[in-house]
Amino acid sequence: MLKFKRLAALSGAISFPLLASLAAVAAEAGRPTNWQLGFQDSVTPVMDNIVWFHEYLLYLITAIAGFVLVLLLIVIVRFNARTNPLPSRTTHNTLIEVIWTMVPVLILVAIAIPSFRLLFFQLNTPPADMTVKATGKQWYWTYSYPDNGNFEFDSLLVRDEAKLKPDQPRLLGVDNELVVPVDKTVRVLTTGAEVIHAFAVPSFGIKIDAIPGRVNETWFKANREGIYYGQCSELCGRDHAFMPIAVRVVSEQAFNTWVNEAKQKFARDDAAPKSVAAVDPVPSR
Ligand SMILES: [Cu+2]
């Protein structure tokens, strides 16, 4: 793995300066930026691996495409009818045939090994420090904290742009964010209330379907405090584009304070009829 990383770093140093400078300008964690090129910044080990694998493949593909281009140019220049009027009648060459069979096999192996390693890393949830449950509903998310007092609340898009807080991006800001502690392994359980939704946060490298009648599991371990936005990533109906995910990563102390407040704020009255989230009218667009 380390050897691959060195290889990727080396190729990075010689990549197109224009692309590199654009990407450097655009990089930001947790939210998209204007003229962004590439991924949002990574804040989890899983996303670090995804970014590394993406760049590794990019350099591999570029090398293959460049090699084929060079071969084509050689053929065009050296073997056209004018410069090479009498073509060779060679039909077989054992050595070159072995090479052009073996090299692609080796390339595929070099892709498969890190690919499967990443897949297992994503799918095997390490021992979790806490669990949150995200339920996709038409069209908002409900978050539960079974390990912290089992309170539950709805998280709705801030539809009225006048009500956005200074740092809240349009169409991503929500009223109640999912709050989690930094440097802790958080297990996320997802399910859907009526149709399939998908819980996705680019900076965490997670995207998992929320399916009615079953529970899916994923995990993240954010290594930086901040707010990280995502969106429902399964076409789920009219307001699919208006049910963003906002995760606020805070220090453990701030998290405990928030939990104590949230327990009061979102206290459940199991005797009361089930609350229905207030849905504002759809913004004109
Ligand atoms: Cu949805």
mmCIF file of C-alpha atoms and ligand atoms in Angstrom:
data_model
loop_
_atom_site.group_PDB
_atom_site.id
_atom_site.type_symbol
_atom_site.label_atom_id
_atom_site.label_comp_id
_atom_site.label_asym_id
_atom_site.label_seq_id
_atom_site.Cartn_x
_atom_site.Cartn_y
_atom_site.Cartn_z
ATOM 1 C CA MET A 1 0.000 0.000 0.000
ATOM 2 C CA LEU A 2 2.817 2.359 0.935
ATOM 3 C CA LYS A 3 4.560 1.698 -2.359
ATOM 4 C CA PHE A 4 1.344 2.584 -4.221
ATOM 5 C CA LYS A 5 1.031 5.768 -2.180
ATOM 6 C CA ARG A 6 4.573 6.804 -3.084
ATOM 7 C CA LEU A 7 3.801 6.080 -6.722
ATOM 8 C CA ALA A 8 0.635 8.181 -6.552
ATOM 9 C CA ALA A 9 2.479 11.013 -4.805
ATOM 10 C CA LEU A 10 5.186 10.928 -7.469
ATOM 11 C CA SER A 11 2.629 11.059 -10.275
ATOM 12 C CA GLY A 12 0.832 13.861 -8.422
ATOM 13 C CA ALA A 13 3.999 15.937 -8.489
ATOM 14 C CA ILE A 14 4.153 15.743 -12.265
ATOM 15 C CA SER A 15 0.427 16.111 -13.051
ATOM 16 C CA PHE A 16 -0.893 19.051 -15.036
ATOM 17 C CA PRO A 17 -0.194 22.215 -13.010
ATOM 18 C CA LEU A 18 -3.440 23.866 -14.157
ATOM 19 C CA LEU A 19 -5.616 21.020 -12.899
ATOM 20 C CA ALA A 20 -3.647 20.859 -9.670
ATOM 21 C CA SER A 21 -4.042 24.578 -8.975
ATOM 22 C CA LEU A 22 -7.786 24.479 -9.724
ATOM 23 C CA ALA A 23 -8.255 21.517 -7.399
ATOM 24 C CA ALA A 24 -6.249 23.232 -4.670
ATOM 25 C CA VAL A 25 -8.436 26.320 -4.911
ATOM 26 C CA ALA A 26 -11.647 24.322 -4.879
ATOM 27 C CA ALA A 27 -10.910 21.872 -2.082
ATOM 28 C CA GLU A 28 -13.157 22.277 0.936
ATOM 29 C CA ALA A 29 -14.502 19.779 3.419
ATOM 30 C CA GLY A 30 -18.167 19.228 3.939
ATOM 31 C CA ARG A 31 -19.720 21.257 1.162
ATOM 32 C CA PRO A 32 -19.441 21.813 -2.581
ATOM 33 C CA THR A 33 -17.748 24.966 -3.853
ATOM 34 C CA ASN A 34 -18.028 26.911 -7.084
ATOM 35 C CA TRP A 35 -15.850 25.515 -9.879
ATOM 36 C CA GLN A 36 -14.956 22.562 -7.714
ATOM 37 C CA LEU A 37 -12.821 19.926 -9.361
ATOM 38 C CA GLY A 38 -12.536 16.558 -7.672
ATOM 39 C CA PHE A 39 -13.920 15.414 -4.338
ATOM 40 C CA GLN A 40 -14.805 17.397 -1.273
ATOM 41 C CA ASP A 41 -11.986 17.156 1.291
ATOM 42 C CA SER A 42 -11.836 13.937 3.234
ATOM 43 C CA VAL A 43 -12.255 13.828 7.020
ATOM 44 C CA THR A 44 -12.521 10.058 7.577
ATOM 45 C CA PRO A 45 -10.179 7.097 7.032
ATOM 46 C CA VAL A 46 -12.647 5.572 4.544
ATOM 47 C CA MET A 47 -12.738 8.722 2.425
ATOM 48 C CA ASP A 48 -8.920 8.997 2.623
ATOM 49 C CA ASN A 49 -8.799 5.558 1.033
ATOM 50 C CA ILE A 50 -11.405 6.420 -1.592
ATOM 51 C CA VAL A 51 -9.477 9.542 -2.589
ATOM 52 C CA TRP A 52 -6.231 7.580 -2.760
ATOM 53 C CA PHE A 53 -7.835 4.822 -4.882
ATOM 54 C CA HIS A 54 -9.451 7.381 -7.184
ATOM 55 C CA GLU A 55 -6.129 9.113 -7.824
ATOM 56 C CA TYR A 56 -4.307 5.803 -8.244
ATOM 57 C CA LEU A 57 -6.811 4.782 -10.945
ATOM 58 C CA LEU A 58 -6.604 8.203 -12.582
ATOM 59 C CA TYR A 59 -2.831 7.902 -13.026
ATOM 60 C CA LEU A 60 -3.141 4.305 -14.204
ATOM 61 C CA ILE A 61 -5.775 5.231 -16.791
ATOM 62 C CA THR A 62 -3.771 8.238 -17.938
ATOM 63 C CA ALA A 63 -0.679 6.059 -18.429
ATOM 64 C CA ILE A 64 -2.651 3.442 -20.407
ATOM 65 C CA ALA A 65 -4.391 6.031 -22.591
ATOM 66 C CA GLY A 66 -1.060 7.821 -23.198
ATOM 67 C CA PHE A 67 0.646 4.552 -24.155
ATOM 68 C CA VAL A 68 -2.115 3.648 -26.644
ATOM 69 C CA LEU A 69 -2.009 7.162 -28.074
ATOM 70 C CA VAL A 70 1.755 6.895 -28.639
ATOM 71 C CA LEU A 71 1.322 3.517 -30.398
ATOM 72 C CA LEU A 72 -1.378 4.990 -32.639
ATOM 73 C CA LEU A 73 0.805 7.958 -33.529
ATOM 74 C CA ILE A 74 3.733 5.636 -34.377
ATOM 75 C CA VAL A 75 1.455 3.594 -36.655
ATOM 76 C CA ILE A 76 0.059 6.723 -38.314
ATOM 77 C CA VAL A 77 3.480 8.245 -38.954
ATOM 78 C CA ARG A 78 5.638 5.220 -39.731
ATOM 79 C CA PHE A 79 3.291 2.737 -41.316
ATOM 80 C CA ASN A 80 1.074 4.750 -43.628
ATOM 81 C CA ALA A 81 0.950 3.796 -47.313
ATOM 82 C CA ARG A 82 3.273 6.596 -48.383
ATOM 83 C CA THR A 83 6.198 6.021 -45.979
ATOM 84 C CA ASN A 84 5.814 2.221 -45.884
ATOM 85 C CA PRO A 85 4.637 1.144 -49.359
ATOM 86 C CA LEU A 86 5.631 -2.514 -48.900
ATOM 87 C CA PRO A 87 4.002 -3.827 -45.679
ATOM 88 C CA SER A 88 5.600 -6.622 -43.673
ATOM 89 C CA ARG A 89 3.735 -9.963 -43.864
ATOM 90 C CA THR A 90 4.457 -10.842 -40.203
ATOM 91 C CA THR A 91 1.393 -12.456 -38.538
ATOM 92 C CA HIS A 92 2.612 -13.910 -35.228
ATOM 93 C CA ASN A 93 5.087 -13.038 -32.534
ATOM 94 C CA THR A 94 4.929 -15.272 -29.479
ATOM 95 C CA LEU A 95 6.775 -12.912 -27.157
ATOM 96 C CA ILE A 96 4.589 -9.872 -27.901
ATOM 97 C CA GLU A 97 1.421 -11.997 -27.596
ATOM 98 C CA VAL A 98 2.460 -13.241 -24.158
ATOM 99 C CA ILE A 99 3.223 -9.656 -23.124
ATOM 100 C CA TRP A 100 -0.074 -8.189 -24.306
ATOM 101 C CA THR A 101 -1.954 -10.942 -22.477
ATOM 102 C CA MET A 102 0.015 -10.808 -19.238
ATOM 103 C CA VAL A 103 0.353 -7.042 -18.814
ATOM 104 C CA PRO A 104 -3.441 -6.378 -18.797
ATOM 105 C CA VAL A 105 -3.868 -9.274 -16.322
ATOM 106 C CA LEU A 106 -1.273 -7.723 -14.028
ATOM 107 C CA ILE A 107 -2.936 -4.302 -14.363
ATOM 108 C CA LEU A 108 -6.302 -5.810 -13.350
ATOM 109 C CA VAL A 109 -4.703 -7.526 -10.352
ATOM 110 C CA ALA A 110 -3.087 -4.226 -9.359
ATOM 111 C CA ILE A 111 -6.563 -2.651 -9.448
ATOM 112 C CA ALA A 112 -8.415 -5.535 -7.789
ATOM 113 C CA ILE A 113 -6.222 -5.826 -4.682
ATOM 114 C CA PRO A 114 -6.617 -2.226 -3.383
ATOM 115 C CA SER A 115 -10.232 -2.208 -4.613
ATOM 116 C CA PHE A 116 -11.247 -5.227 -2.522
ATOM 117 C CA ARG A 117 -9.210 -3.978 0.423
ATOM 118 C CA LEU A 118 -11.171 -0.703 0.318
ATOM 119 C CA LEU A 119 -14.493 -2.542 -0.040
ATOM 120 C CA PHE A 120 -13.844 -4.647 3.066
ATOM 121 C CA PHE A 121 -12.645 -1.583 4.968
ATOM 122 C CA GLN A 122 -15.924 0.191 4.174
ATOM 123 C CA LEU A 123 -18.168 -2.764 4.922
ATOM 124 C CA ASN A 124 -16.620 -4.007 8.172
ATOM 125 C CA THR A 125 -17.798 -1.658 10.886
ATOM 126 C CA PRO A 126 -15.097 -1.508 13.587
ATOM 127 C CA PRO A 127 -16.259 -1.642 17.251
ATOM 128 C CA ALA A 128 -18.415 1.481 17.457
ATOM 129 C CA ASP A 129 -18.315 4.123 20.198
ATOM 130 C CA MET A 130 -21.912 5.067 19.523
ATOM 131 C CA THR A 131 -24.803 4.451 17.167
ATOM 132 C CA VAL A 132 -27.164 6.819 15.406
ATOM 133 C CA LYS A 133 -30.154 5.789 13.365
ATOM 134 C CA ALA A 134 -31.138 7.776 10.281
ATOM 135 C CA THR A 135 -34.630 7.206 8.951
ATOM 136 C CA GLY A 136 -35.385 8.607 5.503
ATOM 137 C CA LYS A 137 -38.865 10.022 5.197
ATOM 138 C CA GLN A 138 -40.728 11.912 2.475
ATOM 139 C CA TRP A 139 -38.923 14.344 2.569
ATOM 140 C CA TYR A 140 -36.712 14.800 5.588
ATOM 141 C CA TRP A 141 -34.540 12.748 7.919
ATOM 142 C CA THR A 142 -35.301 11.558 11.426
ATOM 143 C CA TYR A 143 -32.317 10.877 13.685
ATOM 144 C CA SER A 144 -32.366 8.679 16.793
ATOM 145 C CA TYR A 145 -29.666 8.302 19.446
ATOM 146 C CA PRO A 146 -30.278 4.866 21.021
ATOM 147 C CA ASP A 147 -27.018 5.023 23.041
ATOM 148 C CA ASN A 148 -27.596 8.499 24.462
ATOM 149 C CA GLY A 149 -31.080 8.385 25.915
ATOM 150 C CA ASN A 150 -32.980 7.215 22.843
ATOM 151 C CA PHE A 151 -34.273 10.643 21.885
ATOM 152 C CA GLU A 152 -35.316 11.306 18.312
ATOM 153 C CA PHE A 153 -35.835 14.400 16.170
ATOM 154 C CA ASP A 154 -36.628 15.476 12.632
ATOM 155 C CA SER A 155 -34.161 17.339 10.440
ATOM 156 C CA LEU A 156 -35.743 19.528 7.779
ATOM 157 C CA LEU A 157 -34.332 21.754 5.068
ATOM 158 C CA VAL A 158 -34.351 25.486 5.799
ATOM 159 C CA ARG A 159 -36.590 26.427 2.880
ATOM 160 C CA ASP A 160 -36.833 30.144 3.472
ATOM 161 C CA GLU A 161 -33.521 31.637 2.358
ATOM 162 C CA ALA A 162 -34.088 34.628 4.631
ATOM 163 C CA LYS A 163 -33.928 32.252 7.610
ATOM 164 C CA LEU A 164 -30.525 30.762 6.701
ATOM 165 C CA LYS A 165 -27.817 31.366 9.281
ATOM 166 C CA PRO A 166 -24.727 33.234 7.939
ATOM 167 C CA ASP A 167 -22.688 30.088 7.286
ATOM 168 C CA GLN A 168 -25.535 27.864 6.067
ATOM 169 C CA PRO A 169 -25.427 27.028 2.360
ATOM 170 C CA ARG A 170 -28.673 27.290 0.373
ATOM 171 C CA LEU A 171 -30.497 23.961 -0.099
ATOM 172 C CA LEU A 172 -28.161 22.231 2.387
ATOM 173 C CA GLY A 173 -28.855 23.990 5.694
ATOM 174 C CA VAL A 174 -31.239 22.203 8.056
ATOM 175 C CA ASP A 175 -33.083 23.126 11.252
ATOM 176 C CA ASN A 176 -31.720 20.270 13.413
ATOM 177 C CA GLU A 177 -28.300 18.892 12.538
ATOM 178 C CA LEU A 178 -27.048 15.403 13.280
ATOM 179 C CA VAL A 179 -24.468 16.039 16.017
ATOM 180 C CA VAL A 180 -21.636 13.567 16.667
ATOM 181 C CA PRO A 181 -18.335 13.641 18.586
ATOM 182 C CA VAL A 182 -14.980 13.970 16.812
ATOM 183 C CA ASP A 183 -12.530 11.020 16.626
ATOM 184 C CA LYS A 184 -15.204 8.502 17.602
ATOM 185 C CA THR A 185 -16.369 5.586 15.522
ATOM 186 C CA VAL A 186 -20.029 6.236 14.790
ATOM 187 C CA ARG A 187 -22.181 3.405 13.514
ATOM 188 C CA VAL A 188 -25.005 4.656 11.279
ATOM 189 C CA LEU A 189 -28.113 2.532 10.904
ATOM 190 C CA THR A 190 -30.377 3.551 8.048
ATOM 191 C CA THR A 191 -33.899 2.653 7.112
ATOM 192 C CA GLY A 192 -36.678 4.171 5.044
ATOM 193 C CA ALA A 193 -40.142 4.994 6.310
ATOM 194 C CA GLU A 194 -42.071 4.591 3.044
ATOM 195 C CA VAL A 195 -39.785 4.571 -0.011
ATOM 196 C CA ILE A 196 -36.063 4.010 -0.590
ATOM 197 C CA HIS A 197 -33.838 6.951 0.334
ATOM 198 C CA ALA A 198 -30.039 6.979 0.600
ATOM 199 C CA PHE A 199 -27.845 8.470 3.294
ATOM 200 C CA ALA A 200 -24.755 10.034 1.729
ATOM 201 C CA VAL A 201 -22.076 12.402 3.052
ATOM 202 C CA PRO A 202 -19.236 12.964 0.537
ATOM 203 C CA SER A 203 -16.568 14.077 3.035
ATOM 204 C CA PHE A 204 -17.159 10.901 5.073
ATOM 205 C CA GLY A 205 -17.109 8.625 2.019
ATOM 206 C CA ILE A 206 -20.453 7.073 2.933
ATOM 207 C CA LYS A 207 -23.479 6.401 0.743
ATOM 208 C CA ILE A 208 -25.925 3.748 1.805
ATOM 209 C CA ASP A 209 -29.526 2.987 0.888
ATOM 210 C CA ALA A 210 -32.246 3.537 3.476
ATOM 211 C CA ILE A 211 -34.742 0.812 2.651
ATOM 212 C CA PRO A 212 -38.187 0.327 4.211
ATOM 213 C CA GLY A 213 -38.398 -2.895 6.176
ATOM 214 C CA ARG A 214 -34.676 -3.422 6.630
ATOM 215 C CA VAL A 215 -31.767 -1.807 8.416
ATOM 216 C CA ASN A 216 -28.505 -1.034 6.627
ATOM 217 C CA GLU A 217 -25.304 -0.237 8.441
ATOM 218 C CA THR A 218 -22.304 1.948 7.716
ATOM 219 C CA TRP A 219 -19.762 3.833 9.806
ATOM 220 C CA PHE A 220 -17.543 6.857 9.925
ATOM 221 C CA LYS A 221 -14.868 8.315 12.183
ATOM 222 C CA ALA A 222 -14.538 12.033 11.562
ATOM 223 C CA ASN A 223 -11.096 13.345 12.444
ATOM 224 C CA ARG A 224 -11.912 17.055 12.222
ATOM 225 C CA GLU A 225 -14.588 19.207 13.829
ATOM 226 C CA GLY A 226 -16.885 21.052 11.466
ATOM 227 C CA ILE A 227 -20.112 20.711 9.572
ATOM 228 C CA TYR A 228 -20.400 18.241 6.733
ATOM 229 C CA TYR A 229 -23.263 18.238 4.281
ATOM 230 C CA GLY A 230 -24.741 15.443 2.238
ATOM 231 C CA GLN A 231 -27.945 14.720 0.367
ATOM 232 C CA CYS A 232 -30.442 11.950 -0.101
ATOM 233 C CA SER A 233 -28.977 9.999 -3.004
ATOM 234 C CA GLU A 234 -31.878 7.856 -4.143
ATOM 235 C CA LEU A 235 -34.699 9.305 -6.246
ATOM 236 C CA CYS A 236 -37.416 9.218 -3.639
ATOM 237 C CA GLY A 237 -40.151 11.495 -4.921
ATOM 238 C CA ARG A 238 -41.141 15.104 -5.359
ATOM 239 C CA ASP A 239 -38.798 16.690 -2.812
ATOM 240 C CA HIS A 240 -35.867 14.318 -3.243
ATOM 241 C CA ALA A 241 -33.596 17.333 -3.785
ATOM 242 C CA PHE A 242 -34.841 19.041 -0.620
ATOM 243 C CA MET A 243 -33.918 16.603 2.148
ATOM 244 C CA PRO A 244 -30.244 17.391 2.840
ATOM 245 C CA ILE A 245 -28.094 15.795 5.521
ATOM 246 C CA ALA A 246 -26.091 18.040 7.830
ATOM 247 C CA VAL A 247 -23.659 16.448 10.278
ATOM 248 C CA ARG A 248 -22.028 18.629 12.900
ATOM 249 C CA VAL A 249 -18.851 17.115 14.334
ATOM 250 C CA VAL A 250 -17.958 18.594 17.733
ATOM 251 C CA SER A 251 -15.625 17.866 20.667
ATOM 252 C CA GLU A 252 -16.699 15.139 23.059
ATOM 253 C CA GLN A 253 -17.426 17.696 25.760
ATOM 254 C CA ALA A 254 -19.602 19.790 23.440
ATOM 255 C CA PHE A 255 -21.339 16.615 22.336
ATOM 256 C CA ASN A 256 -22.222 15.646 25.914
ATOM 257 C CA THR A 257 -23.577 19.152 26.548
ATOM 258 C CA TRP A 258 -25.630 18.931 23.359
ATOM 259 C CA VAL A 259 -26.976 15.494 24.349
ATOM 260 C CA ASN A 260 -28.201 16.854 27.673
ATOM 261 C CA GLU A 261 -29.963 19.740 25.954
ATOM 262 C CA ALA A 262 -31.336 17.516 23.203
ATOM 263 C CA LYS A 263 -32.793 15.090 25.743
ATOM 264 C CA GLN A 264 -34.912 17.956 27.092
ATOM 265 C CA LYS A 265 -35.665 19.550 23.743
ATOM 266 C CA PHE A 266 -36.669 16.344 21.984
ATOM 267 C CA ALA A 267 -38.127 14.558 25.002
ATOM 268 C CA ARG A 268 -40.526 11.880 23.873
ATOM 269 C CA ASP A 269 -44.051 11.605 25.116
ATOM 270 C CA ASP A 270 -44.942 8.086 24.125
ATOM 271 C CA ALA A 271 -48.557 8.636 25.156
ATOM 272 C CA ALA A 272 -48.976 11.526 22.746
ATOM 273 C CA PRO A 273 -50.104 10.956 19.156
ATOM 274 C CA LYS A 274 -47.199 10.620 16.736
ATOM 275 C CA SER A 275 -45.985 14.026 15.685
ATOM 276 C CA VAL A 276 -45.951 14.947 12.021
ATOM 277 C CA ALA A 277 -43.151 17.231 10.900
ATOM 278 C CA ALA A 278 -44.375 20.586 9.686
ATOM 279 C CA VAL A 279 -43.705 20.811 5.981
ATOM 280 C CA ASP A 280 -43.406 24.309 4.524
ATOM 281 C CA PRO A 281 -44.672 24.937 1.032
ATOM 282 C CA VAL A 282 -42.294 24.013 -1.796
ATOM 283 C CA PRO A 283 -40.046 26.944 -2.745
ATOM 284 C CA SER A 284 -40.822 28.455 -6.137
ATOM 285 C CA ARG A 285 -38.270 27.378 -8.709
HETATM 286 CU CU CU B 1 -34.940 10.669 -0.177
#
